[in-house]
PDB file of C-alpha atoms in Angstrom:
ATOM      1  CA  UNK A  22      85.389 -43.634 102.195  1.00  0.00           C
ATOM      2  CA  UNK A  23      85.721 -40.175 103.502  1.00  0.00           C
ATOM      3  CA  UNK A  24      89.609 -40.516 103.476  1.00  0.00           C
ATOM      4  CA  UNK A  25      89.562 -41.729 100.193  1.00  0.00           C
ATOM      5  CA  UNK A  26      87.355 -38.870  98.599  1.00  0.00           C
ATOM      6  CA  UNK A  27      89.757 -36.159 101.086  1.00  0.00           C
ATOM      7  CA  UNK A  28      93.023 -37.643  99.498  1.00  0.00           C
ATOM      8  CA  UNK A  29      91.523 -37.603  95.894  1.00  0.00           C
ATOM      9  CA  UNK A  30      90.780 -33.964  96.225  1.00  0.00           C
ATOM     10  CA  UNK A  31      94.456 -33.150  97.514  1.00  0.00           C
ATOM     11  CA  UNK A  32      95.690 -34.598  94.539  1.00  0.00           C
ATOM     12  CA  UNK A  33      93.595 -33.024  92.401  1.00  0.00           C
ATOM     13  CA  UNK A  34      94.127 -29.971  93.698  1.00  0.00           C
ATOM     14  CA  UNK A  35      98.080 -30.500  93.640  1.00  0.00           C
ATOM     15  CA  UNK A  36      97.510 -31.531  90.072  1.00  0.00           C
ATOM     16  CA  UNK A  37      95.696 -28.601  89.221  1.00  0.00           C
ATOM     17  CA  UNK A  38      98.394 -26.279  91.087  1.00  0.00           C
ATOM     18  CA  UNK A  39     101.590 -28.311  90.162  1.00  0.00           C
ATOM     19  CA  UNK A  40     102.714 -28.522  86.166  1.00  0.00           C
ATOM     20  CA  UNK A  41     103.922 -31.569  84.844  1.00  0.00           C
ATOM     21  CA  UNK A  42     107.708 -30.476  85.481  1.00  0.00           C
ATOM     22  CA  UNK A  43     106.367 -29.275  88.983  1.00  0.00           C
ATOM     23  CA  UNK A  44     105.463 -32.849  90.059  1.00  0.00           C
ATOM     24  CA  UNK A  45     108.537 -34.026  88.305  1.00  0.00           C
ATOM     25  CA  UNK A  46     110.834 -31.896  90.652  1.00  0.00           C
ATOM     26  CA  UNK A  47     108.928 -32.419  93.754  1.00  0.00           C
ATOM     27  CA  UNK A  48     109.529 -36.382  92.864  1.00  0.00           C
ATOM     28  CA  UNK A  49     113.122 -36.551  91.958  1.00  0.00           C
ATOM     29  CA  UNK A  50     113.568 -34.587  95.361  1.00  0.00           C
ATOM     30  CA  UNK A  51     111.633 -36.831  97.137  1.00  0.00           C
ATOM     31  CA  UNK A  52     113.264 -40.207  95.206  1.00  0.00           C
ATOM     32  CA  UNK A  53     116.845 -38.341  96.507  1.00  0.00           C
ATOM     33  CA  UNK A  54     115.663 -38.374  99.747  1.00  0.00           C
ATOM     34  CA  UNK A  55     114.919 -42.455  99.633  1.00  0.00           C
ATOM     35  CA  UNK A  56     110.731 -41.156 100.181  1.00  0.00           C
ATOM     36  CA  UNK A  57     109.712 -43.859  97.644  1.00  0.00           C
ATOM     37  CA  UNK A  58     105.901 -43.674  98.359  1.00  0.00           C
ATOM     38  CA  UNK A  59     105.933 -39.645  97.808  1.00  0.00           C
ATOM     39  CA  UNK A  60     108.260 -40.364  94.590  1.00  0.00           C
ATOM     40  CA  UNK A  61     105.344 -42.834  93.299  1.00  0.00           C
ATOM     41  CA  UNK A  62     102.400 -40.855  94.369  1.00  0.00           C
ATOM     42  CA  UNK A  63     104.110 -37.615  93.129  1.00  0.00           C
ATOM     43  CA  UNK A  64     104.842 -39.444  89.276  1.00  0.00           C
ATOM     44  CA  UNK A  65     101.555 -41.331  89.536  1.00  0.00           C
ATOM     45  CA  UNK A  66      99.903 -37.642  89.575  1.00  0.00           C
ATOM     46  CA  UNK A  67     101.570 -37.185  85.969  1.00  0.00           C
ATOM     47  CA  UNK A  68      99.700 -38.204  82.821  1.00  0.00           C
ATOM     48  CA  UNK A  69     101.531 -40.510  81.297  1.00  0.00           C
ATOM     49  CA  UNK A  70     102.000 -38.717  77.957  1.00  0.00           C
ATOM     50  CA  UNK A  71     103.518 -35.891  80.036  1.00  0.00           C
ATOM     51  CA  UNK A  72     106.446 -37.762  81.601  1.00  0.00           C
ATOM     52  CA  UNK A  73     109.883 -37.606  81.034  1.00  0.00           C
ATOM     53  CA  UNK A  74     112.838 -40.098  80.449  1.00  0.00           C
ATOM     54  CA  UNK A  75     113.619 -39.737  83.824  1.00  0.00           C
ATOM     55  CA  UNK A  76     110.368 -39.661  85.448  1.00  0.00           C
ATOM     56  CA  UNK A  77     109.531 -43.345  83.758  1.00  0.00           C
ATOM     57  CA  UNK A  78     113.421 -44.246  84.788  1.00  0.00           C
ATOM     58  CA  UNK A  79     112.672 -43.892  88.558  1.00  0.00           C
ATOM     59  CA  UNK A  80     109.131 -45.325  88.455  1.00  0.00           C
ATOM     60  CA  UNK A  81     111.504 -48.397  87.199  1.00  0.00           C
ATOM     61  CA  UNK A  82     113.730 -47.948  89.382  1.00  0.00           C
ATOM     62  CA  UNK A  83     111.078 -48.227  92.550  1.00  0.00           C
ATOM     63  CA  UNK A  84     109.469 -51.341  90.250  1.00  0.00           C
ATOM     64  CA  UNK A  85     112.935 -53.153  90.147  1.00  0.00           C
ATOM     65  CA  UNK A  86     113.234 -52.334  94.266  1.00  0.00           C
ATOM     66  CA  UNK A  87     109.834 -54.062  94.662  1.00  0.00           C
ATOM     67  CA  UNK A  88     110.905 -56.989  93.164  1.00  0.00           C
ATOM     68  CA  UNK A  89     108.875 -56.349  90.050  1.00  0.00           C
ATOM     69  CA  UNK A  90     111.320 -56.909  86.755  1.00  0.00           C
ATOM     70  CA  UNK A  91     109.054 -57.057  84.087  1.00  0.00           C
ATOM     71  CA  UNK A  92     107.291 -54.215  84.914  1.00  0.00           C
ATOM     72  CA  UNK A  93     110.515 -52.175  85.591  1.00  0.00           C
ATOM     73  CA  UNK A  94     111.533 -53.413  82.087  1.00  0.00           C
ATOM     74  CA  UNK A  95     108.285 -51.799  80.749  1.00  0.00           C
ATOM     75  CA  UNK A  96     108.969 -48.420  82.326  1.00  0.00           C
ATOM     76  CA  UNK A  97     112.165 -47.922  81.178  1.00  0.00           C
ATOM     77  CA  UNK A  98     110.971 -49.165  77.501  1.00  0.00           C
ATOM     78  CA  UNK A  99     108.809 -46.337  77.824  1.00  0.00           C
ATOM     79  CA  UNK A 100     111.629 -43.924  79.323  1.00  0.00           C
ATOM     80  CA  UNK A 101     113.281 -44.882  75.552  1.00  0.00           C
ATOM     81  CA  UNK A 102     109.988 -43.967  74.215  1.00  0.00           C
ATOM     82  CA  UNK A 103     109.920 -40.763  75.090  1.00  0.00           C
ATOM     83  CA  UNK A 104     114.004 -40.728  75.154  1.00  0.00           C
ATOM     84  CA  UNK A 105     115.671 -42.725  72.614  1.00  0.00           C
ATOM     85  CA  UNK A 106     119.095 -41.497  73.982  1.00  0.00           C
ATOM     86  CA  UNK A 107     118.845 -41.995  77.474  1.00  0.00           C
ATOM     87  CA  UNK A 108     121.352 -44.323  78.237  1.00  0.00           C
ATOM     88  CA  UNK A 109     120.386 -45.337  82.078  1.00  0.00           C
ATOM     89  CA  UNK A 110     117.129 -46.837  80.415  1.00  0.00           C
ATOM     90  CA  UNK A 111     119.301 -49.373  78.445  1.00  0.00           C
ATOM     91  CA  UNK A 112     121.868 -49.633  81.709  1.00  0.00           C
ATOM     92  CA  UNK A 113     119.249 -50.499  83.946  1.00  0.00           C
ATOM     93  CA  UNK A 114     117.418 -53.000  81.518  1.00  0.00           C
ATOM     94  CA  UNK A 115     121.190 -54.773  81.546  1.00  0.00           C
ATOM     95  CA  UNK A 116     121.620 -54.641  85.207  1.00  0.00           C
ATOM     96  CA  UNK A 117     118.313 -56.603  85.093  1.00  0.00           C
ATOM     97  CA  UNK A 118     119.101 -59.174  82.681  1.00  0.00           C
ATOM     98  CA  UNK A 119     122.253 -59.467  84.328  1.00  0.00           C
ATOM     99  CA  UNK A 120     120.652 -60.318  87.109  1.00  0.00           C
ATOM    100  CA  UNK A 121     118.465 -62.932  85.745  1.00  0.00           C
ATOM    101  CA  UNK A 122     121.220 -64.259  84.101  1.00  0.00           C
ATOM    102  CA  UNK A 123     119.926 -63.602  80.618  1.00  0.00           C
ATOM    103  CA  UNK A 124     123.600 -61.812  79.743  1.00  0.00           C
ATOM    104  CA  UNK A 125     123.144 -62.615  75.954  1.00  0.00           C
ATOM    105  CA  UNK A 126     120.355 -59.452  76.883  1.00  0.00           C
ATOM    106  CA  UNK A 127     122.509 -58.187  79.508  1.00  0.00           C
ATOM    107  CA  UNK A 128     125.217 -57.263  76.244  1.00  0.00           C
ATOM    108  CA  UNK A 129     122.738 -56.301  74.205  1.00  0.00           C
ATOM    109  CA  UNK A 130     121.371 -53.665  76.652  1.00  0.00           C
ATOM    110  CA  UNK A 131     124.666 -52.371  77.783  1.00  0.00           C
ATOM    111  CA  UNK A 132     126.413 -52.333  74.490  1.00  0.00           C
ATOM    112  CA  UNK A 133     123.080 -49.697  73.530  1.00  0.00           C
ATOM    113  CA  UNK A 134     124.388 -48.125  76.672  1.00  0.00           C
ATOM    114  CA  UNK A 135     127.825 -47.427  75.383  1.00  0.00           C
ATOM    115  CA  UNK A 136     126.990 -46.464  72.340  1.00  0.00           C
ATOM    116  CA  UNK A 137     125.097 -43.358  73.595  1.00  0.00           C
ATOM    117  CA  UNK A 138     127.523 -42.588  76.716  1.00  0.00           C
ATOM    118  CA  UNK A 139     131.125 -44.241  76.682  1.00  0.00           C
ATOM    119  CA  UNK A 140     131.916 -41.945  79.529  1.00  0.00           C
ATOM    120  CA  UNK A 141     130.235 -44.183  82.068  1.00  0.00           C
ATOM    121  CA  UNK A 142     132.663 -46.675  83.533  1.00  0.00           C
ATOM    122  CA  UNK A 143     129.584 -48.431  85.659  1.00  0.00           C
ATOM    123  CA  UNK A 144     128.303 -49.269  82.208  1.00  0.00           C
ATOM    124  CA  UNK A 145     131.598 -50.982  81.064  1.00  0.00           C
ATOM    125  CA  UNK A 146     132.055 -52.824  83.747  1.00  0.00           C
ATOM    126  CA  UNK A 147     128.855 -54.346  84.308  1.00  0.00           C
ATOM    127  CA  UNK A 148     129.332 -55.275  80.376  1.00  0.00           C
ATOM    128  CA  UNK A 149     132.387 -57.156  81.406  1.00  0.00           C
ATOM    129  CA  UNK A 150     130.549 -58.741  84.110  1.00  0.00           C
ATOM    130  CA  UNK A 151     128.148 -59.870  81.529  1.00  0.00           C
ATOM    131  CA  UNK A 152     130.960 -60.988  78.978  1.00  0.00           C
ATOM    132  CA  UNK A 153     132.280 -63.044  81.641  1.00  0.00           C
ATOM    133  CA  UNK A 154     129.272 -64.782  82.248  1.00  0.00           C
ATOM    134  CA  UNK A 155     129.475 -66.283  78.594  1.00  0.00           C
ATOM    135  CA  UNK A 156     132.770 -67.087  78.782  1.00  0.00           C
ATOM    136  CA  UNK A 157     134.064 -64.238  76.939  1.00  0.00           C
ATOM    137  CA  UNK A 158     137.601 -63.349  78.474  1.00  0.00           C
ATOM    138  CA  UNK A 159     139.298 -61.653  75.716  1.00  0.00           C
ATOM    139  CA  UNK A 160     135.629 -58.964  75.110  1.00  0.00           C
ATOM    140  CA  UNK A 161     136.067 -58.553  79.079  1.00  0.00           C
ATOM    141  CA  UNK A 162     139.399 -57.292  79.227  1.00  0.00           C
ATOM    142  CA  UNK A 163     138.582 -55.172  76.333  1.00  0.00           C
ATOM    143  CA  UNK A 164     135.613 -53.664  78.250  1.00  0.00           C
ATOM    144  CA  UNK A 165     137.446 -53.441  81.497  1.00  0.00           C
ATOM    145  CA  UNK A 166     140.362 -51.576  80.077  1.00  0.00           C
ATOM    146  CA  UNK A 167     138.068 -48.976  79.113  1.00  0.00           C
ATOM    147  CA  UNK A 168     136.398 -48.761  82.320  1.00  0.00           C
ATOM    148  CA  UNK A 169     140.062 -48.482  84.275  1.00  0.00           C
ATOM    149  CA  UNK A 170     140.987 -45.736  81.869  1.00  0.00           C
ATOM    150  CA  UNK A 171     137.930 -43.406  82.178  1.00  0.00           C
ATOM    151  CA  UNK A 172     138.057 -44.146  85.530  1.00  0.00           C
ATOM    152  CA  UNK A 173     140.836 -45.864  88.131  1.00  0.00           C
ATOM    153  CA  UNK A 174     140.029 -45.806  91.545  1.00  0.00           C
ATOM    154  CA  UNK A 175     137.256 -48.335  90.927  1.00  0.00           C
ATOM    155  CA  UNK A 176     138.295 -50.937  93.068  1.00  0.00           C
ATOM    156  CA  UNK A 177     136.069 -53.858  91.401  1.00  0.00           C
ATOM    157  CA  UNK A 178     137.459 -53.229  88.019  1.00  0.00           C
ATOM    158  CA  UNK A 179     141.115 -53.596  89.227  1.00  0.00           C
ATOM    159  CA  UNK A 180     140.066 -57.018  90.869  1.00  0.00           C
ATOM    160  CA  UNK A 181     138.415 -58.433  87.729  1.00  0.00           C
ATOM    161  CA  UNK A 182     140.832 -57.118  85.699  1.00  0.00           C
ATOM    162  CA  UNK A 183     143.245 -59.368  87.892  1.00  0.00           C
ATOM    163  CA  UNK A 184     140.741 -62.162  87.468  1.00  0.00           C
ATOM    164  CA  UNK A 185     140.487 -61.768  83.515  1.00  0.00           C
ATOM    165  CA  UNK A 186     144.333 -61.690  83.184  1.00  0.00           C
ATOM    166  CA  UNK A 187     144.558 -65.068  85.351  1.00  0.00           C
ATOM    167  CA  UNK A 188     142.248 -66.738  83.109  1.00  0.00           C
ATOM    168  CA  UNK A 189     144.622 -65.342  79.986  1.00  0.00           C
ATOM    169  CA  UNK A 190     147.548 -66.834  81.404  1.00  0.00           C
ATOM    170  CA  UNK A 191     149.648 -63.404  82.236  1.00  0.00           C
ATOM    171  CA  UNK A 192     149.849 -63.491  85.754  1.00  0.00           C
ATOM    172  CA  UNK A 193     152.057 -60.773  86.127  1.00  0.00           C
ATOM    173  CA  UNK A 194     149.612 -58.342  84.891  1.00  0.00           C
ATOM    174  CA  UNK A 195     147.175 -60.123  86.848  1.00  0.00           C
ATOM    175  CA  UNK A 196     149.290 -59.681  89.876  1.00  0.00           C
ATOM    176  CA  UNK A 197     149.076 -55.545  88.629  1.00  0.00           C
ATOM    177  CA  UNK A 198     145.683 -55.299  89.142  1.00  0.00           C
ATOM    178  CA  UNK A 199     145.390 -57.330  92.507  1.00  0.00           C
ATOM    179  CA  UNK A 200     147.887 -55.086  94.008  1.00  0.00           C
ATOM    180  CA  UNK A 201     146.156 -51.904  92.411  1.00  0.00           C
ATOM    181  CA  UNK A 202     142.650 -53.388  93.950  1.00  0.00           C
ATOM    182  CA  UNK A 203     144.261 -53.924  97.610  1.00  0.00           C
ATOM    183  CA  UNK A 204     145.523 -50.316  97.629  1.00  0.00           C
ATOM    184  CA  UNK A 205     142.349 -49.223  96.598  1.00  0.00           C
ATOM    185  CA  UNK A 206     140.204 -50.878  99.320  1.00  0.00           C
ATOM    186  CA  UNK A 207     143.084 -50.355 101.634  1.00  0.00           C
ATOM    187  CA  UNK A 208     142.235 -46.527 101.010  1.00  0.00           C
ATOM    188  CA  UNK A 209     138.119 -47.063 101.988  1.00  0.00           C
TER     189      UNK A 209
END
């Protein structure tokens, strides 16, 4: 009992001496460093009406690492809330789904993604992952092309890119990518 009423008093007091972006700092730092019990108590400490994108973000990130989806899904609904451009919300949400294997949801989720950033190569290629999955080929390619030209050192996106052209019958360009994916990993 004693502990309990000692730590509620620290984190009052912390509350009291630490803003809003304070406790947001403290946690990103701490959610950098892989401290995933400081991150939580450090977010926990904000009201909820006071936290950012990013702060609901990681509290879904540490949900999804727990093993809990839905709730991870919930906090990075509420990271839109706050955010309605912050495209990791809608990336993470796919990863999710992807993982599920709900990759009608999976699309939906990353196409919001690229519609926001089409910078993000991750975001492309998990997309083609999830056109794959529904026997999409041709929507694949398409997304994998993008992801190779914003970014081509990617090893994965070389190797399904030799995979998607296999499947479409040109095996030369298939044959392309595998050799671009084995100099790639030859280079790690």
């Amino acid at each position: 009992m004693r502990k309990g009423l000692v730590l509620f008093f620290v984190l009052l007091f912390m509350n009291a001496c630490f803003g809003s972006d304070e406790l947001s700092k403290h946690a990103t730092a701490f959610y950098s460093d892989n401290n995933f019990d400081k991150t939580m108590e450090m977010l926990l400490q904000i009201h909820p009406n006071e936290r950012s994108a990013q702060d609901w973000l990681i509290l879904g990130n540490l949900l999804d690492e727990k093993g809990d989806k839905e709730q991870a899904i919930f906090m990075y609904q509420k990271a839109l809330g706050v955010d309605s451009k912050y495209y990791k919300a809608y990336y993470n949400m796919g990863n999710i789904y992807l993982e599920q294997g709900k990759s009608m949801m999976a699309i939906d989720s990353y196409n919001k993604a690229v519609k926001i950033n089409q910078t993000n190569p991750y975001v492309y290629y998990n997309l083609a992952c999830a056109y794959l999955k529904r026997g999409k080929t041709k929507e694949a390619k398409t997304a994998l092309i993008k992801a190779v030209t914003i970014r081509n050192d990617i090893p994965e996106v070389h190797y399904n890119l030799a995979y998607v052209y296999q499947k479409l019958n040109k095996p030369k360009l298939a044959q392309t990518y595998l050799d671009n994916y084995n100099k790639l990993i030859s280079n790690y």
